[in-house]
Amino acid sequence: MSTPHSSSTSSAPHRASPPQIPQSLTLAPTASSSASPSSSSASGMRDAAEDDSDSPPSQMSEDDPGGGGGGGGDRWEPDLRGGNGGAGRWAPPDQVLENVLESVLEFLTAARDRNAASLVCRSWYRAEAQTRRELFIGNCYAVAPRRAVERFGGLRSVVLKGKPRFADFNLVPNGWGAYVSPWVAALGPAYPRLERICLKRMTVSDDDLALVANSFPLFKELSLVCCDGFSTLGLAVIAERCRHLRVLDLIEDYVEDEDDEMVDWISKFPESNTSLESLVFDCVSVPFNFEALEALVARSPALRRLRVNHHVSVEQLRRLMARAPQLTHFGTGAFRSEAAPGGGLSVTELATSFAASRSLICLSGFRDVNPEYLPAIFPVCAKLTSLNFSFASLTAEELKPVICNCINLRTFWVLDTVGDEGLRAVADTCSDLRELRVFPLDASEDSEGSVSDVGLQAISEGCRKLESILYFCQRMTNAAVIAMSKNCPDLVVFRLCIMGRHRPDRITGEPMDDGFGAIVKNCKLTRLSVSGLLTDKAFAYIGKYGKLIKTLSVAFAGNSDMSLQYIFEGCTKLQKLEVRDSPFSDKGLLSGLNYFYNMRFLWMNSCRLTMRGCKDVAHQMQNLVVEVIKDHTDEGESEIVDKLYLYRSLAGPRKDAPTFVTLL
Amino acid sequence: MSASSANSAASPAVSGLDYDDTALTLALPGSSFSASDPAADHDKPPSPKARAVGWPPVRAYRRNALRDEAKLVKVAVDGAPYLRKVDLAAHDGYAALLRALHGMFAPCLGADGAGRLVDAATGAEYVPTYEDKDGDWMLVGDVPFK
C-alpha cells in the first residue's frame, strides 16, 4: 500500500503484501473532494477542476474532455456481495487496517477510480462503500434504490438519470416512467446527512420535493435538468424548508403551472440572510414576484449565479444587478423594456450597471431581445468566457459589434440567424473558443437553413482549440468537415445535424462518409452525432477509428446491418447508442449481443426490428431489460417493433411500466 | 479516404446536381435523393413529406421558446362549465382553429348534424367572438389570421 498523503498515525503491520494499486487511481484531492462540501460545484458530476464556462445543460453531460464521467467503469462485473466466493471462512477484518484504508480512499473522488478500487478485494469493497460521498447512477432502472442504499453507507450526493435522451424529441410517450419517488423514499431514511440531489430526465412531483425538503435537514443543492411533474407549489416547499439551500438550479424543466394557480415561491425563502449561491429558474415560465426576488438577492451575499425567466424588463435587471454586483453568471431573461418606445431605460444607463458587475463571466437569456440594448453589455464582453445567444434571433450585423469584443470567450451558443457571416466574425475574434452550439431558428426539415459548410470552415480556421461542437444546418460538404478534423485536433464532441434527411455533400453530391471518417480518424471523439446521406462505409470508418466513442447518435443513415456490426465490433468504449429511422433489422441487433453488457443502453426506433429479434435478445441476455414501446395510438399486437429500449440492469424488469411498454 | 472512392454504394446518387434552389429538378424541394438512389430499394425512406416525429432533434423547450411567444388564449363558452386554453400558434388558419374549438367544447354542449356548436335548449348556434386590444368584441374571421 502506498503511503497515504495525509497520514493518520497508524502504522499497522500488514501480514501479506497488499494487492497492487491499479495505475488509474488518482490520489490527489480534486476540486470536488469530499472533505469540504463543494457548495458552488456547478460541475455536476465532473471530477475535473471546475471550469468557468458554465452552460447549464452540459453540467449534467458526460462529455468531459478531461476523460472523467462516472458510470459503471469499463467492465461489467457482478456485485461482489453475497458470500459465495472462495472456500470457507476468511479472517475477521482487521479494523485498524480498514480505518487506514478508509482514510486513504477518502481522497478518491472519481467514480471510475472508486469502481476500480472496490473490485480489488472485499476489504477494499467495504471501505470504498463507506467512503463514497457521491453516487452517480446513469440509468435509474439499472439498480434498485434499496440495493444502492444497502451498499453505500455515507452518501452526501446522488446523481440520477432517467429517461432515454430521445424522450427530449417526443419519442417516448408520457407516462413511460423514471419516477424519482421510490428513490427519495429510500434515500430519506438512509442518508439524513444528504446534501445534494441532481436529476436529469426524471419525473418529480410536488410531493417528491416536499419529501426531499422534509427528509434532509442539511440539504444544500437541488439541480433538476429536463425534468417534469412539479410546479411552483413544490418549489415553495423547497424554498421554505431547506434553510441551508445553496443551489437551486432548474434547467429546461417542464414546470406545470396554470397562470392563475401558481404560487409565489420566491417569497418563501428564509427572511434572514440566505446561503444561496446559485438560483436558476429561466424555465419556470410563469410570472413571479419581482420585489420578492430583489429582496432575496439583497439578502443573499453569496449569490454568484442568477438566471431569471423572461418576465423581467431591463429596468428590473438593473435593480437586480445593483443588489448583486458580485454575480459571475447572469441570465437576463428577455432583455427588453416594458415601457413605451422612447421611454424606458437608456442604453447608457444599462451599460453602467453592467460595468459595475466586475465579476461577470457568463451571460445568457436574451429571449425576445431588443437589439438596441445589446451595446449595454460591451463593458463586460472582454471578460466573458461564456455567452448564450441561442434564444436571441440576431443578424450578423447585430452580432458583430458584440462578438468582436469577446476575446476570451470559451463557450458560445447562438442561433443560425447570424449566418455564415456571423460565424466568421466569431472565428475572427474567439481564438480561445472551446464549445460552440449553433441552433436553428426554424427547426424543420425543409427550412432555408442560414448556416452552411462555409461557416463551419471559418470556425475551424479561427477556433483551433475547439473541443465541442453542435451544428444545425441544411448544406454541408465533406471538405468542411475534413478541414475541421485537421484544424481542431482537440475535438472530443462532434454533433452535426444536417436537417434535411439523407442530404449529400452539397458540392460533390457524394455521401458524407468521408467527412465523418476524417473526423473520427483525426480527432479523439468521445461523442458523435451523424447526419446527412451516409452509407455503410461511414460506419466502417467509425468502427475502425472511433475507439474512444462513448455516445453515438445515428439518424436516417446506413444501408444495411453491416453498419451496426461495424459499430458494435469497432467501438469498444461504446456506452450509449441511439438509432432512428435507419434500415437495420434483427440481424443487426443480434450482432450486438456480445457487447450489450458493456453498454448503458441501446435505443432504436423506426428501424426494421421485429418482436422475434427482440425476444431473441431478451432470451439470451438475462441481465438486460428489453423494452418494446408502443405509441398510445397503436392498437393490438404487431410483429413490427417501432421502439426498442434495452439496458443492462441488476434490478430486472421494472414493476412500474405502463401498459404501452412490453418487457420481454 | 480519397474522394474518388467515396461512393462504395455504387449509386450515382446525385449525378452532379447541387442544391442551388434555382436549378430545375424533378425532386420536391428539400427531399432526399434516395428516390434515384439504387441503394434505396434496400432502404426505403418514408415519402419525403411524411414528417418524422422529433426531427430535427431540437428540444421542446427550445422550440416553444423560439415561437412567437406561444399564443395561448383562454376560451369561454356560454353555458360550458369551464374555460379552455388554446394555442393560436398551433393552428394555421381559422378553419383549423374552429375545428379545434369545436372538438374541445362539443362534448359538453352538443353539435348539430352540420358540425356546428348548438345550444341544446334553444337550438341557437354558437358564434366565436373575441375581444381585441381596444376592448371591442369582434367576430372571429374578420381579420387575417396572422
XYZ file of C-alpha atoms in Angstrom, chain A residues 157-379:
223
model
C -24.730 13.485 -3.041
C -26.799 11.498 -5.529
C -26.979 11.987 -9.284
C -29.723 10.134 -11.158
C -30.634 9.993 -14.793
C -33.935 8.659 -16.061
C -35.480 8.695 -19.497
C -33.503 7.967 -22.638
C -32.343 11.113 -24.374
C -34.719 10.687 -27.318
C -37.519 11.497 -24.880
C -36.476 15.118 -25.437
C -37.758 14.789 -29.001
C -41.185 13.398 -28.169
C -40.188 9.832 -28.981
C -41.073 8.458 -25.554
C -44.786 8.663 -24.698
C -45.887 10.369 -21.496
C -46.065 8.130 -18.500
C -43.168 5.952 -19.515
C -41.519 6.088 -16.142
C -38.390 7.428 -14.450
C -40.196 8.421 -11.285
C -37.963 9.720 -8.555
C -40.419 8.788 -5.786
C -39.010 5.378 -4.877
C -35.537 6.882 -4.746
C -36.473 9.696 -2.433
C -38.369 7.248 -0.266
C -35.258 5.068 0.051
C -32.678 7.831 0.381
C -34.566 9.696 3.078
C -34.198 7.251 5.951
C -30.757 6.064 4.823
C -28.919 9.345 4.438
C -30.120 12.021 6.821
C -26.990 13.999 6.025
C -27.630 14.030 2.306
C -26.783 17.433 0.827
C -27.195 17.224 -2.893
C -29.551 15.710 -5.434
C -29.143 16.110 -9.194
C -31.745 14.647 -11.516
C -31.917 14.526 -15.265
C -34.963 13.483 -17.294
C -36.921 12.248 -14.348
C -40.479 12.784 -13.239
C -40.503 14.708 -9.979
C -43.796 15.532 -8.262
C -44.511 18.281 -5.758
C -44.852 15.547 -3.157
C -41.383 14.313 -4.000
C -39.999 17.785 -3.482
C -41.786 18.035 -0.160
C -40.323 14.717 0.890
C -36.839 15.904 -0.043
C -37.344 19.053 1.980
C -38.529 17.102 4.984
C -36.008 14.260 4.827
C -32.739 16.135 4.651
C -32.184 18.869 7.230
C -28.749 19.707 5.827
C -29.875 19.846 2.245
C -27.824 22.227 0.121
C -28.179 21.614 -3.591
C -31.040 20.714 -5.878
C -30.459 20.502 -9.598
C -33.259 19.428 -11.954
C -32.432 19.162 -15.644
C -35.079 18.272 -18.251
C -37.427 17.021 -15.543
C -41.191 17.287 -15.342
C -44.064 16.689 -12.977
C -43.631 19.521 -10.480
C -44.988 23.037 -10.120
C -44.334 26.214 -8.167
C -46.029 24.522 -5.244
C -43.141 22.113 -4.889
C -40.636 24.922 -5.332
C -42.278 26.792 -2.497
C -41.773 23.876 -0.145
C -38.109 23.620 -1.056
C -37.582 27.340 -0.615
C -39.308 27.379 2.726
C -37.951 24.267 4.395
C -34.391 23.941 3.095
C -32.835 26.586 5.246
C -29.271 25.814 4.161
C -30.010 25.786 0.467
C -27.103 26.955 -1.654
C -28.105 25.859 -5.121
C -31.478 25.679 -6.802
C -30.900 25.052 -10.488
C -33.938 24.434 -12.685
C -32.746 23.842 -16.224
C -35.052 23.185 -19.167
C -37.671 21.546 -16.964
C -41.312 21.416 -17.854
C -42.911 23.190 -14.904
C -46.638 22.666 -14.826
C -48.496 25.766 -13.833
C -51.651 27.471 -14.783
C -51.237 31.214 -14.640
C -53.894 31.586 -12.012
C -52.804 28.677 -9.848
C -49.174 29.448 -9.411
C -47.592 30.003 -6.038
C -45.374 32.888 -5.013
C -42.465 30.602 -4.233
C -39.805 33.299 -4.263
C -41.351 34.819 -1.160
C -40.923 31.576 0.707
C -37.161 31.749 1.120
C -35.912 32.432 4.648
C -36.311 36.025 5.750
C -32.845 36.222 7.193
C -29.715 36.170 5.091
C -29.638 33.055 2.926
C -26.764 30.829 1.823
C -27.880 30.937 -1.794
C -25.050 30.776 -4.312
C -26.979 29.787 -7.422
C -30.590 30.395 -8.405
C -31.542 29.351 -11.917
C -35.196 29.414 -12.951
C -35.429 30.580 -16.555
C -37.583 27.575 -17.411
C -40.223 28.448 -14.801
C -42.261 30.305 -17.330
C -44.962 31.842 -15.155
C -44.623 35.398 -13.840
C -43.103 35.772 -10.404
C -42.943 38.295 -7.589
C -40.140 40.608 -8.645
C -39.999 42.598 -5.415
C -39.551 39.377 -3.511
C -36.696 38.385 -5.815
C -34.997 41.738 -5.437
C -35.210 41.443 -1.664
C -33.960 37.863 -1.794
C -30.968 38.855 -3.886
C -30.230 41.675 -1.466
C -30.028 39.280 1.470
C -28.020 36.564 -0.327
C -24.437 37.762 -0.085
C -23.033 34.547 -1.518
C -25.108 34.675 -4.696
C -22.951 34.187 -7.766
C -25.325 32.719 -10.330
C -28.724 34.100 -11.146
C -30.855 33.256 -14.176
C -34.314 34.731 -14.308
C -37.173 33.984 -16.670
C -38.404 36.199 -19.448
C -40.870 38.154 -17.287
C -38.176 40.660 -16.441
C -37.559 44.029 -18.057
C -34.189 45.721 -18.429
C -35.266 48.189 -15.780
C -35.708 45.323 -13.384
C -32.408 43.762 -14.428
C -30.716 46.963 -13.441
C -32.179 46.756 -9.977
C -31.032 43.153 -9.626
C -27.514 43.955 -10.728
C -27.374 46.785 -8.230
C -28.238 44.358 -5.460
C -25.774 41.709 -6.618
C -22.657 43.300 -8.098
C -20.729 40.142 -7.282
C -22.587 37.974 -9.793
C -20.465 35.775 -12.037
C -23.267 34.167 -14.063
C -26.271 36.167 -15.146
C -29.301 35.033 -17.130
C -31.068 38.153 -18.335
C -34.456 36.744 -19.165
C -35.792 38.833 -22.015
C -33.616 41.942 -22.361
C -36.278 44.398 -23.377
C -38.057 47.280 -21.803
C -41.698 47.214 -20.780
C -42.030 50.941 -21.287
C -43.450 52.573 -24.404
C -40.932 53.305 -27.157
C -38.998 56.420 -26.288
C -39.464 55.942 -22.569
C -37.728 53.335 -20.516
C -34.139 52.809 -19.610
C -31.448 54.231 -21.833
C -28.694 52.025 -23.166
C -26.090 54.100 -21.367
C -27.764 53.639 -18.020
C -27.959 49.909 -18.548
C -24.329 49.829 -19.618
C -23.357 51.487 -16.357
C -24.974 48.647 -14.488
C -23.037 46.093 -16.464
C -19.809 47.999 -15.976
C -20.340 47.797 -12.232
C -20.646 43.996 -12.381
C -16.963 43.373 -12.430
C -17.126 39.628 -11.932
C -19.446 38.682 -14.760
C -18.066 35.886 -16.881
C -21.226 34.255 -18.184
C -24.270 35.839 -19.813
C -27.409 34.169 -21.088
C -31.112 34.826 -21.550
C -31.783 37.429 -24.229
C -35.096 35.873 -25.140
C -37.097 38.296 -27.232
C -34.137 40.674 -27.131
C -34.385 44.273 -28.236
C -31.131 44.609 -30.187
C -30.860 48.294 -29.314
C -29.947 47.285 -25.799
C -27.120 44.970 -26.816
C -24.389 47.607 -26.582
C -25.109 47.729 -22.871
C -23.108 44.549 -22.433
C -19.967 45.914 -24.136
C -18.313 46.724 -20.791
